[in-house]
Coordinates of C-alpha atoms in Angstrom, one line a residue:
Chain A
X1259 CA -0.3 -29.0 20.5
X1260 CA -2.6 -29.6 17.7
X1261 CA -6.3 -29.4 18.3
X1262 CA -8.8 -29.5 15.6
X1263 CA -12.5 -28.8 16.2
X1264 CA -15.0 -29.7 13.6
X1265 CA -18.1 -27.6 14.0
X1266 CA -20.5 -29.9 12.4
X1267 CA -20.7 -31.8 15.7
X1268 CA -21.0 -28.7 17.8
X1269 CA -23.7 -27.1 15.7
X1270 CA -26.2 -29.8 16.6
X1271 CA -26.3 -28.4 20.2
X1272 CA -27.9 -25.1 18.9
X1273 CA -31.2 -25.0 17.1
X1274 CA -30.6 -23.0 13.9
X1275 CA -31.8 -22.6 10.4
X1276 CA -30.7 -25.4 8.2
X1277 CA -27.0 -25.1 7.4
X1278 CA -26.2 -22.2 9.7
X1279 CA -23.6 -22.4 12.4
X1280 CA -23.5 -21.0 16.0
X1281 CA -20.9 -22.2 18.3
X1282 CA -18.7 -20.9 21.1
X1283 CA -15.4 -22.3 22.2
X1284 CA -12.4 -21.4 24.4
X1285 CA -9.2 -20.2 23.0
X1286 CA -5.8 -19.8 24.7
X1287 CA -4.6 -16.3 25.4
X1288 CA -2.4 -15.0 22.5
X1289 CA -4.3 -17.0 19.8
X1290 CA -4.5 -15.2 16.4
X1291 CA -7.6 -15.5 14.2
X1292 CA -7.1 -16.3 10.6
X1293 CA -10.3 -16.1 8.6
X1294 CA -10.7 -16.8 4.9
X1295 CA -14.0 -15.9 3.3
X1296 CA -14.2 -15.7 -0.4
X1297 CA -17.7 -14.3 -0.6
X1298 CA -19.8 -12.9 2.2
X1299 CA -19.6 -10.3 4.9
X1300 CA -17.6 -10.6 8.1
X1301 CA -18.6 -8.7 11.2
X1302 CA -16.3 -9.1 14.2
X1303 CA -17.1 -7.8 17.7
X1304 CA -15.1 -8.3 20.8
X1305 CA -15.5 -9.2 24.5
X1306 CA -13.3 -9.7 27.5
X1307 CA -13.5 -13.5 27.5
X1308 CA -11.0 -16.1 26.2
X1309 CA -13.7 -17.5 24.0
X1310 CA -14.7 -17.2 20.4
X1311 CA -18.3 -17.3 19.2
X1312 CA -18.9 -18.1 15.6
X1313 CA -22.2 -17.4 14.0
X1314 CA -22.2 -18.1 10.3
X1315 CA -25.0 -18.1 7.7
X1316 CA -24.3 -20.5 4.9
X1317 CA -25.8 -23.1 2.7
X1318 CA -26.6 -26.6 3.9
X1319 CA -23.7 -27.9 1.8
X1320 CA -21.2 -25.8 3.6
X1321 CA -19.6 -26.4 6.9
X1322 CA -17.3 -24.1 8.8
X1323 CA -13.9 -25.6 9.3
X1324 CA -12.3 -24.6 12.6
X1325 CA -8.7 -25.4 13.1
X1326 CA -6.9 -24.4 16.3
X1327 CA -3.3 -25.3 15.7
X1328 CA -0.7 -23.8 18.0
X1329 CA -1.4 -20.1 18.4
X1330 CA -3.5 -19.8 15.3
X1331 CA -7.3 -20.2 15.0
X1332 CA -8.2 -20.8 11.3
X1333 CA -11.8 -20.5 10.1
X1334 CA -12.9 -21.2 6.6
X1335 CA -16.0 -22.4 4.9
X1336 CA -15.8 -25.8 3.2
X1337 CA -18.1 -27.5 0.8
X1338 CA -19.4 -30.7 2.4
X1339 CA -18.6 -32.5 -0.8
X1340 CA -15.0 -31.8 -0.2
X1341 CA -14.8 -29.8 -3.4
X1342 CA -14.2 -26.1 -3.3
X1343 CA -14.4 -23.8 -0.3
X1344 CA -18.2 -23.3 0.1
X1345 CA -20.5 -20.6 -1.2
X1346 CA -21.6 -17.3 0.3
X1347 CA -20.9 -17.3 4.0
X1348 CA -21.8 -14.4 6.3
X1349 CA -19.9 -14.4 9.6
X1350 CA -20.7 -12.7 12.9
X1351 CA -17.9 -13.4 15.3
X1352 CA -17.2 -12.4 18.8
X1353 CA -13.6 -12.7 19.8
X1354 CA -11.3 -11.7 22.7
X1355 CA -10.5 -8.0 22.3
X1356 CA -6.8 -8.8 22.4
X1357 CA -7.0 -11.4 19.7
X1358 CA -5.0 -10.5 16.6
X1359 CA -7.1 -10.7 13.4
X1360 CA -6.2 -11.7 9.8
X1361 CA -9.1 -11.7 7.4
X1362 CA -8.8 -12.3 3.7
X1363 CA -11.5 -12.5 1.0
X1364 CA -12.5 -11.9 -2.5
X1365 CA -15.9 -10.2 -2.1
X1366 CA -16.3 -9.4 1.5
X1367 CA -17.3 -6.3 3.5
X1368 CA -15.4 -6.6 6.8
X1369 CA -16.4 -4.7 9.9
X1370 CA -14.3 -5.0 13.1
X1371 CA -15.2 -3.3 16.3
X1372 CA -13.5 -3.0 19.6
X1373 CA -10.2 -4.7 18.8
X1374 CA -7.2 -4.1 21.0
X1375 CA -4.8 -6.1 18.8
X1376 CA -3.2 -6.2 15.4
X1377 CA -5.5 -6.3 12.5
X1378 CA -4.9 -7.4 8.9
X1379 CA -7.6 -7.4 6.3
X1380 CA -7.2 -8.0 2.6
X1381 CA -10.2 -8.1 0.2
X1382 CA -10.6 -7.6 -3.5
X1383 CA -14.1 -6.1 -3.4
X1384 CA -15.7 -4.8 -0.2
X1385 CA -15.5 -2.1 2.4
X1386 CA -13.3 -2.4 5.5
X1387 CA -14.5 -0.7 8.7
X1388 CA -12.3 -0.8 11.7
X1389 CA -13.0 0.7 15.1
X1390 CA -10.0 0.1 17.4
X1391 CA -6.9 -1.9 16.6
X1392 CA -3.6 -1.7 18.3
X1393 CA -0.1 -2.3 16.8
X1394 CA 0.2 -3.3 13.2
X1395 CA -2.9 -2.4 11.2
X1396 CA -2.8 -3.4 7.6
X1397 CA -6.0 -2.9 5.5
X1398 CA -6.1 -3.5 1.8
X1399 CA -8.9 -3.6 -0.8
X1400 CA -9.2 -2.8 -4.5
X1401 CA -12.8 -2.0 -4.9
X1402 CA -14.0 -0.6 -1.6
X1403 CA -13.6 2.1 1.0
X1404 CA -11.6 2.0 4.3
X1405 CA -12.7 3.6 7.5
X1406 CA -10.5 3.5 10.6
X1407 CA -11.5 5.0 14.0
X1408 CA -9.8 5.0 17.4
X1409 CA -6.8 2.9 16.2
X1410 CA -3.4 3.1 17.7
X1411 CA -0.3 1.8 16.0
X1412 CA 1.3 1.6 12.6
X1413 CA -1.4 1.8 10.0
X1414 CA -1.0 0.8 6.3
X1415 CA -4.1 1.3 4.3
X1416 CA -4.6 0.9 0.6
X1417 CA -7.5 1.0 -1.9
X1418 CA -8.0 1.8 -5.5
X1419 CA -11.5 3.1 -6.0
X1420 CA -13.0 4.4 -2.8
X1421 CA -12.0 6.7 -0.1
X1422 CA -9.9 6.2 3.0
X1423 CA -11.0 7.9 6.3
X1424 CA -9.0 7.8 9.5
X1425 CA -10.4 9.5 12.5
X1426 CA -9.4 9.9 16.2
X1427 CA -6.4 7.7 15.7
X1428 CA -2.8 7.7 16.9
X1429 CA 0.4 6.4 15.3
X1430 CA 2.3 6.2 12.1
X1431 CA 0.1 6.2 9.0
X1432 CA 0.7 5.2 5.5
X1433 CA -2.4 5.6 3.3
X1434 CA -2.8 5.4 -0.4
X1435 CA -5.7 5.6 -2.8
X1436 CA -6.0 5.9 -6.6
X1437 CA -9.3 7.6 -7.4
X1438 CA -10.7 7.9 -3.8
X1439 CA -10.1 10.7 -1.4
X1440 CA -8.0 10.2 1.7
X1441 CA -9.2 12.1 4.8
X1442 CA -7.4 12.2 8.1
X1443 CA -9.2 13.8 11.0
X1444 CA -8.0 14.2 14.5
X1445 CA -5.0 12.0 14.1
X1446 CA -1.8 12.1 16.0
X1447 CA 1.2 10.6 14.4
X1448 CA 4.9 11.2 14.1
X1449 CA 5.3 9.8 10.6
X1450 CA 2.4 10.2 8.3
X1451 CA 2.4 9.6 4.5
X1452 CA -0.7 10.0 2.4
X1453 CA -0.8 9.6 -1.4
X1454 CA -3.5 9.6 -4.0
X1455 CA -3.7 9.9 -7.8
X1456 CA -6.9 11.7 -8.6
X1457 CA -8.4 11.7 -5.1
X1458 CA -8.3 14.7 -2.7
X1459 CA -6.2 14.7 0.4
X1460 CA -7.4 16.2 3.7
X1461 CA -5.4 16.3 6.9
X1462 CA -6.3 17.6 10.3
X1463 CA -4.2 16.5 13.2
X1464 CA -1.3 17.1 15.5
X1465 CA 2.1 18.1 14.1
X1466 CA 4.6 16.5 16.4
X1467 CA 8.1 18.0 17.1
X1468 CA 10.5 16.3 14.7
X1469 CA 7.6 14.6 13.0
X1470 CA 7.6 13.8 9.3
X1471 CA 4.6 14.4 7.1
X1472 CA 4.1 13.8 3.4
X1473 CA 1.0 14.5 1.5
X1474 CA 0.8 14.0 -2.3
X1475 CA -1.9 13.8 -4.9
X1476 CA -1.4 13.9 -8.6
X1477 CA -4.6 15.7 -9.8
X1478 CA -6.7 15.9 -6.6
X1479 CA -6.9 18.9 -4.4
X1480 CA -5.2 19.1 -1.0
X1481 CA -6.4 20.8 2.1
X1482 CA -4.1 20.7 5.1
X1483 CA -4.9 22.1 8.5
X1484 CA -2.0 23.7 10.3
X1485 CA -2.5 24.2 14.1
X1486 CA -1.7 27.8 15.3
X1487 CA 1.3 26.8 17.4
X1488 CA 2.8 24.3 14.9
X1489 CA 6.6 24.1 14.6
X1490 CA 7.0 22.8 11.1
X1491 CA 8.9 23.4 8.0
X1492 CA 6.4 23.2 5.1
X1493 CA 7.7 22.5 1.6
X1494 CA 4.9 22.9 -0.9
X1495 CA 5.3 21.9 -4.5
X1496 CA 2.8 22.2 -7.3
X1497 CA 3.7 21.6 -10.9
X1498 CA 0.5 23.2 -12.3
X1499 CA -1.9 23.9 -9.5
X1500 CA -2.4 26.9 -7.1
X1501 CA -1.2 27.3 -3.6
X1502 CA -3.2 29.3 -1.0
X1503 CA -3.2 29.8 2.7
X1504 CA -6.0 31.2 4.8
X1505 CA -3.6 32.6 7.3
X1506 CA -0.4 34.7 7.1
X1507 CA 2.7 32.8 6.2
X1508 CA 6.3 33.9 6.7
X1509 CA 8.3 34.7 3.6
X1510 CA 9.2 31.7 1.7
X1511 CA 12.7 30.5 2.1
X1512 CA 12.8 28.9 -1.3
X1513 CA 10.4 30.8 -3.5
X1514 CA 10.2 29.6 -7.0
X1515 CA 7.3 29.2 -9.4
X1516 CA 6.7 25.7 -8.3
X1517 CA 8.2 25.3 -4.9
X1518 CA 7.9 27.2 -1.7
X1519 CA 9.3 26.6 1.8
X1520 CA 7.9 28.1 5.0
X1521 CA 9.3 27.8 8.5
X1522 CA 6.6 28.0 11.2
X1523 CA 7.9 28.3 14.7
X1524 CA 11.2 26.5 15.1
X1525 CA 10.4 24.3 12.1
X1526 CA 11.3 21.1 13.8
X1527 CA 8.8 19.0 12.0
X1528 CA 9.0 18.4 8.3
X1529 CA 6.0 18.5 6.1
X1530 CA 6.0 18.0 2.3
X1531 CA 2.8 18.8 0.3
X1532 CA 3.0 17.9 -3.4
X1533 CA 0.5 18.1 -6.1
X1534 CA 0.9 17.9 -9.8
X1535 CA -2.2 19.6 -11.2
X1536 CA -4.4 20.0 -8.2
X1537 CA -4.5 22.9 -5.7
X1538 CA -3.0 23.1 -2.2
X1539 CA -4.8 24.9 0.6
X1540 CA -3.4 25.5 4.0
X1541 CA -6.1 26.3 6.6
X1542 CA -6.6 26.4 10.3
X1543 CA -8.2 23.3 12.0
X1544 CA -11.2 25.3 13.0
X1545 CA -11.8 26.3 9.4
X1546 CA -11.6 22.7 8.2
X1547 CA -13.9 21.5 10.9
X1548 CA -16.5 24.1 10.1
X1549 CA -16.2 23.4 6.4
X1550 CA -16.7 19.7 7.0
X1551 CA -19.7 20.5 9.2
X1552 CA -21.1 22.6 6.4
X1553 CA -20.8 19.7 4.0
X1554 CA -22.6 17.3 6.2
Chain B
X702 CA 23.8 24.9 -4.6
X703 CA 22.4 21.4 -4.8
X704 CA 19.1 20.9 -6.5
X705 CA 16.7 18.2 -5.2
X706 CA 17.6 16.2 -8.3
X707 CA 21.3 16.3 -7.4
X708 CA 20.5 14.8 -4.0
X709 CA 18.4 12.0 -5.5
X710 CA 21.3 11.2 -7.9
X711 CA 23.7 10.8 -5.0
X712 CA 21.6 8.3 -3.0
X713 CA 22.9 5.4 -5.1
X714 CA 26.5 6.3 -4.4
X715 CA 25.7 6.9 -0.8
X716 CA 24.3 3.4 -0.4
X717 CA 27.2 2.0 -2.3
X718 CA 29.6 3.8 0.1
X719 CA 31.1 5.7 -2.7
X720 CA 30.7 9.2 -1.4
X721 CA 33.6 11.1 0.1
X722 CA 33.1 11.9 3.8
X723 CA 32.1 15.6 3.4
X724 CA 29.6 14.6 0.7
X725 CA 28.2 11.9 2.9
X726 CA 27.8 14.3 5.8
X727 CA 26.1 16.8 3.5
X728 CA 23.7 14.2 2.3
X729 CA 22.9 13.0 5.8
X730 CA 22.1 16.6 6.8
X731 CA 19.9 16.9 3.8
X732 CA 18.1 13.7 4.6
X733 CA 17.1 15.1 7.9
X734 CA 15.1 17.8 6.2
X735 CA 13.9 16.2 3.0
X736 CA 11.1 13.6 3.2
X737 CA 11.3 13.0 -0.6
X738 CA 15.0 11.9 -0.4
X739 CA 14.3 9.9 2.8
X740 CA 11.5 8.1 0.9
X741 CA 13.7 7.5 -2.1
X742 CA 16.5 6.2 0.2
X743 CA 14.0 3.9 2.0
X744 CA 12.9 2.5 -1.3
X745 CA 16.4 1.9 -2.5
X746 CA 17.3 0.2 0.8
X747 CA 14.3 -2.1 0.5
X748 CA 15.3 -3.0 -3.0
X749 CA 18.8 -3.7 -2.1
X750 CA 17.6 -5.8 0.9
X751 CA 15.4 -7.9 -1.3
X752 CA 17.4 -8.3 -4.5
X753 CA 20.3 -10.5 -3.1
X754 CA 17.8 -13.0 -1.9
X755 CA 17.0 -14.0 -5.4
X756 CA 19.9 -16.2 -6.4
X757 CA 18.1 -18.4 -8.8
X758 CA 15.6 -19.7 -6.3
X759 CA 11.9 -20.3 -7.0
X760 CA 9.6 -17.3 -6.8
X761 CA 8.6 -16.3 -3.3
X762 CA 5.1 -15.1 -2.5
X763 CA 4.6 -12.1 -0.4
X764 CA 0.9 -11.7 0.2
X765 CA -1.5 -14.5 0.2
X766 CA 0.2 -17.9 0.7
X767 CA -0.7 -20.4 -1.9
X768 CA -2.1 -18.0 -4.4
X769 CA 0.9 -17.7 -6.6
X770 CA 1.1 -21.5 -6.8
X771 CA -2.0 -21.3 -8.9
X772 CA -0.2 -19.4 -11.5
X773 CA 1.7 -20.9 -14.3
X774 CA 5.3 -21.2 -13.2
X775 CA 6.5 -21.3 -16.8
X776 CA 5.5 -17.8 -17.7
X777 CA 8.5 -15.5 -18.4
X778 CA 9.0 -11.9 -19.0
X779 CA 10.0 -11.3 -22.6
X780 CA 12.5 -8.6 -23.4
X781 CA 11.7 -6.9 -26.7
X782 CA 15.3 -6.2 -27.4
X783 CA 18.5 -8.2 -28.0
X784 CA 19.6 -10.0 -24.9
X785 CA 22.8 -8.2 -24.0
X786 CA 22.6 -4.7 -22.6
X787 CA 25.6 -3.1 -20.9
X788 CA 24.7 -1.6 -17.6
X789 CA 26.4 -0.5 -14.4
X790 CA 25.1 -2.4 -11.3
X791 CA 23.7 0.8 -9.7
X792 CA 20.4 1.4 -8.1
X793 CA 18.3 1.7 -11.3
X794 CA 19.4 -1.9 -12.1
X795 CA 18.3 -2.9 -8.6
X796 CA 15.1 -0.9 -9.1
X797 CA 14.6 -2.9 -12.3
X798 CA 15.2 -6.1 -10.3
X799 CA 12.7 -5.0 -7.7
X800 CA 10.2 -4.3 -10.4
X801 CA 10.8 -7.8 -11.6
X802 CA 10.3 -9.1 -8.1
X803 CA 6.9 -7.4 -8.1
X804 CA 6.1 -9.3 -11.3
X805 CA 7.1 -12.5 -9.7
X806 CA 4.2 -12.4 -7.3
X807 CA 1.6 -12.6 -10.0
X808 CA 3.4 -13.6 -13.2
X809 CA 5.6 -16.4 -12.1
X810 CA 8.6 -14.9 -13.8
X811 CA 12.0 -16.1 -12.7
X812 CA 14.6 -13.4 -12.1
X813 CA 18.0 -14.6 -11.3
X814 CA 20.0 -11.9 -9.7
X815 CA 23.6 -12.1 -9.0
X816 CA 26.1 -9.5 -8.1
X817 CA 26.9 -8.7 -11.7
X818 CA 24.0 -9.7 -13.8
X819 CA 20.3 -10.1 -14.2
X820 CA 19.1 -13.1 -16.0
X821 CA 15.5 -13.6 -17.1
X822 CA 15.4 -17.4 -17.2
X823 CA 14.7 -19.8 -18.6
X824 CA 15.2 -18.6 -22.1
X825 CA 14.7 -14.9 -22.5
X826 CA 17.5 -12.5 -21.7
X827 CA 20.7 -11.9 -19.9
X828 CA 21.5 -8.4 -18.8
X829 CA 25.2 -8.0 -18.1
X830 CA 26.1 -5.2 -15.8
X831 CA 29.5 -3.6 -16.5
X832 CA 29.7 0.2 -16.8
X833 CA 27.2 2.3 -18.8
X834 CA 25.7 5.7 -18.1
X835 CA 22.3 4.8 -19.4
X836 CA 21.1 3.3 -16.1
X837 CA 17.5 4.0 -16.3
X838 CA 17.1 2.0 -19.5
X839 CA 16.8 -1.3 -17.8
X840 CA 14.4 0.0 -15.2
X841 CA 12.1 1.3 -18.0
X842 CA 12.5 -1.9 -19.9
X843 CA 11.7 -4.0 -16.9
X844 CA 8.8 -1.9 -16.0
X845 CA 7.1 -2.3 -19.3
X846 CA 7.9 -6.0 -19.3
X847 CA 6.4 -6.4 -15.9
X848 CA 3.3 -4.4 -16.8
X849 CA 2.8 -6.5 -19.9
X850 CA 3.1 -9.7 -18.0
X851 CA 0.8 -8.7 -15.2
X852 CA -1.7 -7.2 -17.7
X853 CA -1.7 -10.5 -19.6
X854 CA -2.4 -12.4 -16.4
X855 CA -5.3 -10.0 -15.6
X856 CA -6.7 -10.2 -19.2
X857 CA -6.6 -14.0 -19.1
X858 CA -8.4 -14.1 -15.8
X859 CA -10.8 -11.2 -16.2
X860 CA -13.9 -13.4 -16.3
X861 CA -13.0 -14.7 -12.9
X862 CA -13.5 -11.3 -11.3
X863 CA -16.8 -9.5 -10.7
X864 CA -17.5 -7.1 -13.6
X865 CA -17.8 -4.2 -11.2
X866 CA -14.4 -5.1 -9.7
X867 CA -12.9 -5.4 -13.2
X868 CA -14.4 -2.1 -14.2
X869 CA -12.9 -0.5 -11.0
X870 CA -9.5 -1.9 -11.8
X871 CA -9.6 -0.7 -15.4
X872 CA -10.8 2.7 -14.3
X873 CA -8.0 3.0 -11.8
X874 CA -5.4 1.9 -14.2
X875 CA -6.6 4.5 -16.7
X876 CA -6.4 7.2 -14.0
X877 CA -2.8 6.2 -13.3
X878 CA -1.9 6.0 -17.0
X879 CA -3.3 9.5 -17.4
X880 CA -1.2 10.7 -14.5
X881 CA 1.9 9.1 -16.1
X882 CA 1.1 10.7 -19.4
X883 CA 0.7 14.1 -17.9
X884 CA 4.0 13.8 -16.0
X885 CA 5.8 12.6 -19.1
X886 CA 4.5 15.6 -21.0
X887 CA 5.7 17.9 -18.3
X888 CA 9.1 16.3 -18.4
X889 CA 9.3 16.7 -22.2
X890 CA 8.4 20.3 -21.8
X891 CA 11.0 20.9 -19.1
X892 CA 13.6 18.2 -18.9
X893 CA 15.5 20.0 -16.1
X894 CA 12.5 19.9 -13.7
X895 CA 13.1 17.5 -10.8
X896 CA 9.4 16.9 -10.2
X897 CA 8.0 15.0 -13.2
X898 CA 10.4 12.0 -12.9
X899 CA 9.2 11.6 -9.3
X900 CA 5.6 11.7 -10.4
X901 CA 6.3 9.2 -13.2
X902 CA 8.1 6.8 -10.9
X903 CA 5.5 7.1 -8.1
X904 CA 2.6 6.4 -10.6
X905 CA 4.5 3.5 -12.3
X906 CA 5.0 1.9 -8.9
X907 CA 1.2 2.3 -8.2
X908 CA 0.3 0.8 -11.5
X909 CA 2.5 -2.2 -10.9
X910 CA 1.1 -2.5 -7.4
X911 CA -2.5 -2.4 -8.6
X912 CA -1.8 -4.8 -11.4
X913 CA -0.1 -7.2 -9.1
X914 CA -3.0 -7.1 -6.6
X915 CA -5.4 -7.6 -9.4
X916 CA -3.4 -10.6 -10.8
X917 CA -3.3 -12.1 -7.3
X918 CA -7.1 -11.7 -7.1
X919 CA -7.4 -13.6 -10.4
X920 CA -5.2 -16.3 -8.9
X921 CA -7.2 -16.4 -5.7
X922 CA -10.4 -16.9 -7.7
X923 CA -8.8 -20.1 -9.1
X924 CA -8.5 -21.3 -5.6
X925 CA -12.2 -20.5 -5.0
X926 CA -13.5 -22.5 -8.0

């Protein structure tokens, strides 16, 4: 089935400022949202209806092209002259909570709240803030920060300049920053991999039996919270930095100048912590939380 | 006793099915406890999975559909050395191929990968792959060629990105370069250490990834205008 809606006709039903768009339409269950917005912010909320509401602020010369083809709903601004893809457009959307989302843009802050579906966001410049998300979660920016809360699934997050924060989330996590810090708080995942170049790395979360955890930063510092009852084999490696723990560790099974291995409990989980020139600190979760409270 | 470096060296043979059964079992036991080797193995598998797909076909985009179409298809990766280099078709060659594939996304280079050779068409170089112990040479060569190609794309399109974004990209690249330099210095000071090569490789991958994303952003800006 191919259904194309042109919003210019629908917009006339709603009194708005010149050029702006406000429309609501039904979408079949299982529809995926694909939104391209080169410049302008995108704010997406959710509701439990099979409808999409699109509010967009844009110039008079721009229309919002809505194309519902098969199971994909595509939204993109279009210049009414037919040339180019329109100017700055700010979106506020309300979508079904179970609608998968795919947003791409050049200069766009993207905020998504209440999603219970897959989320993919790719921007060049702009912050990405996600509350919710289930399944595959793929968030990428070059010049911006990434914040994820209450997500469940397989997360892949990447930025160059700013920090990545993941809180109160469950699932496999792969997060990478260049100069920004990467902070994981109250996360629960079986496979977690965090890397930075000059940013710091911070982890506080569950360590699952047979889980696999990798934390690496070249010149940043690393602070890892190890729960009291953790069963984990920790392999710490620092080419030039220091290694400290705020609690008693068993004797290292592989003590060398640069590498140490500690078995906690039955050691069923595997954790590698690597820095090149930064420092590694192992602490208890309560210490990290109180330290973070002190910083706020 | 095996050092971490020994294990990494064996991954290629493992994937090629060249290890004797006891060695294979040893390696598999090691993989259960070593995230670094698991990661390396995963990377190699990904490379091997991708490389055979490129049998002289046109470049395939992997991120934003339509973006790479904005880039000159004629651009090629120039090898700075004579065209024929003897190499064994081991994982470093595949790594080199994968590095080339990274370049495809933004640079439009054509890498023709067969079972026994890597061509950089249309006119640049042919790398034949018989036996040679100097496996990493091609990877290093391909890395520098890919960086140069992507950097050129970025330089040519720098006016299309916001100055703040461009500044962020350049700052990030400088941070990565600094990390590579530090690891190279550490390797020069202690060639037997297993860690510096890992840091070098990880940061080279990050640099290529960032350059590729930046080049894609340049291409996307063509679409916008």
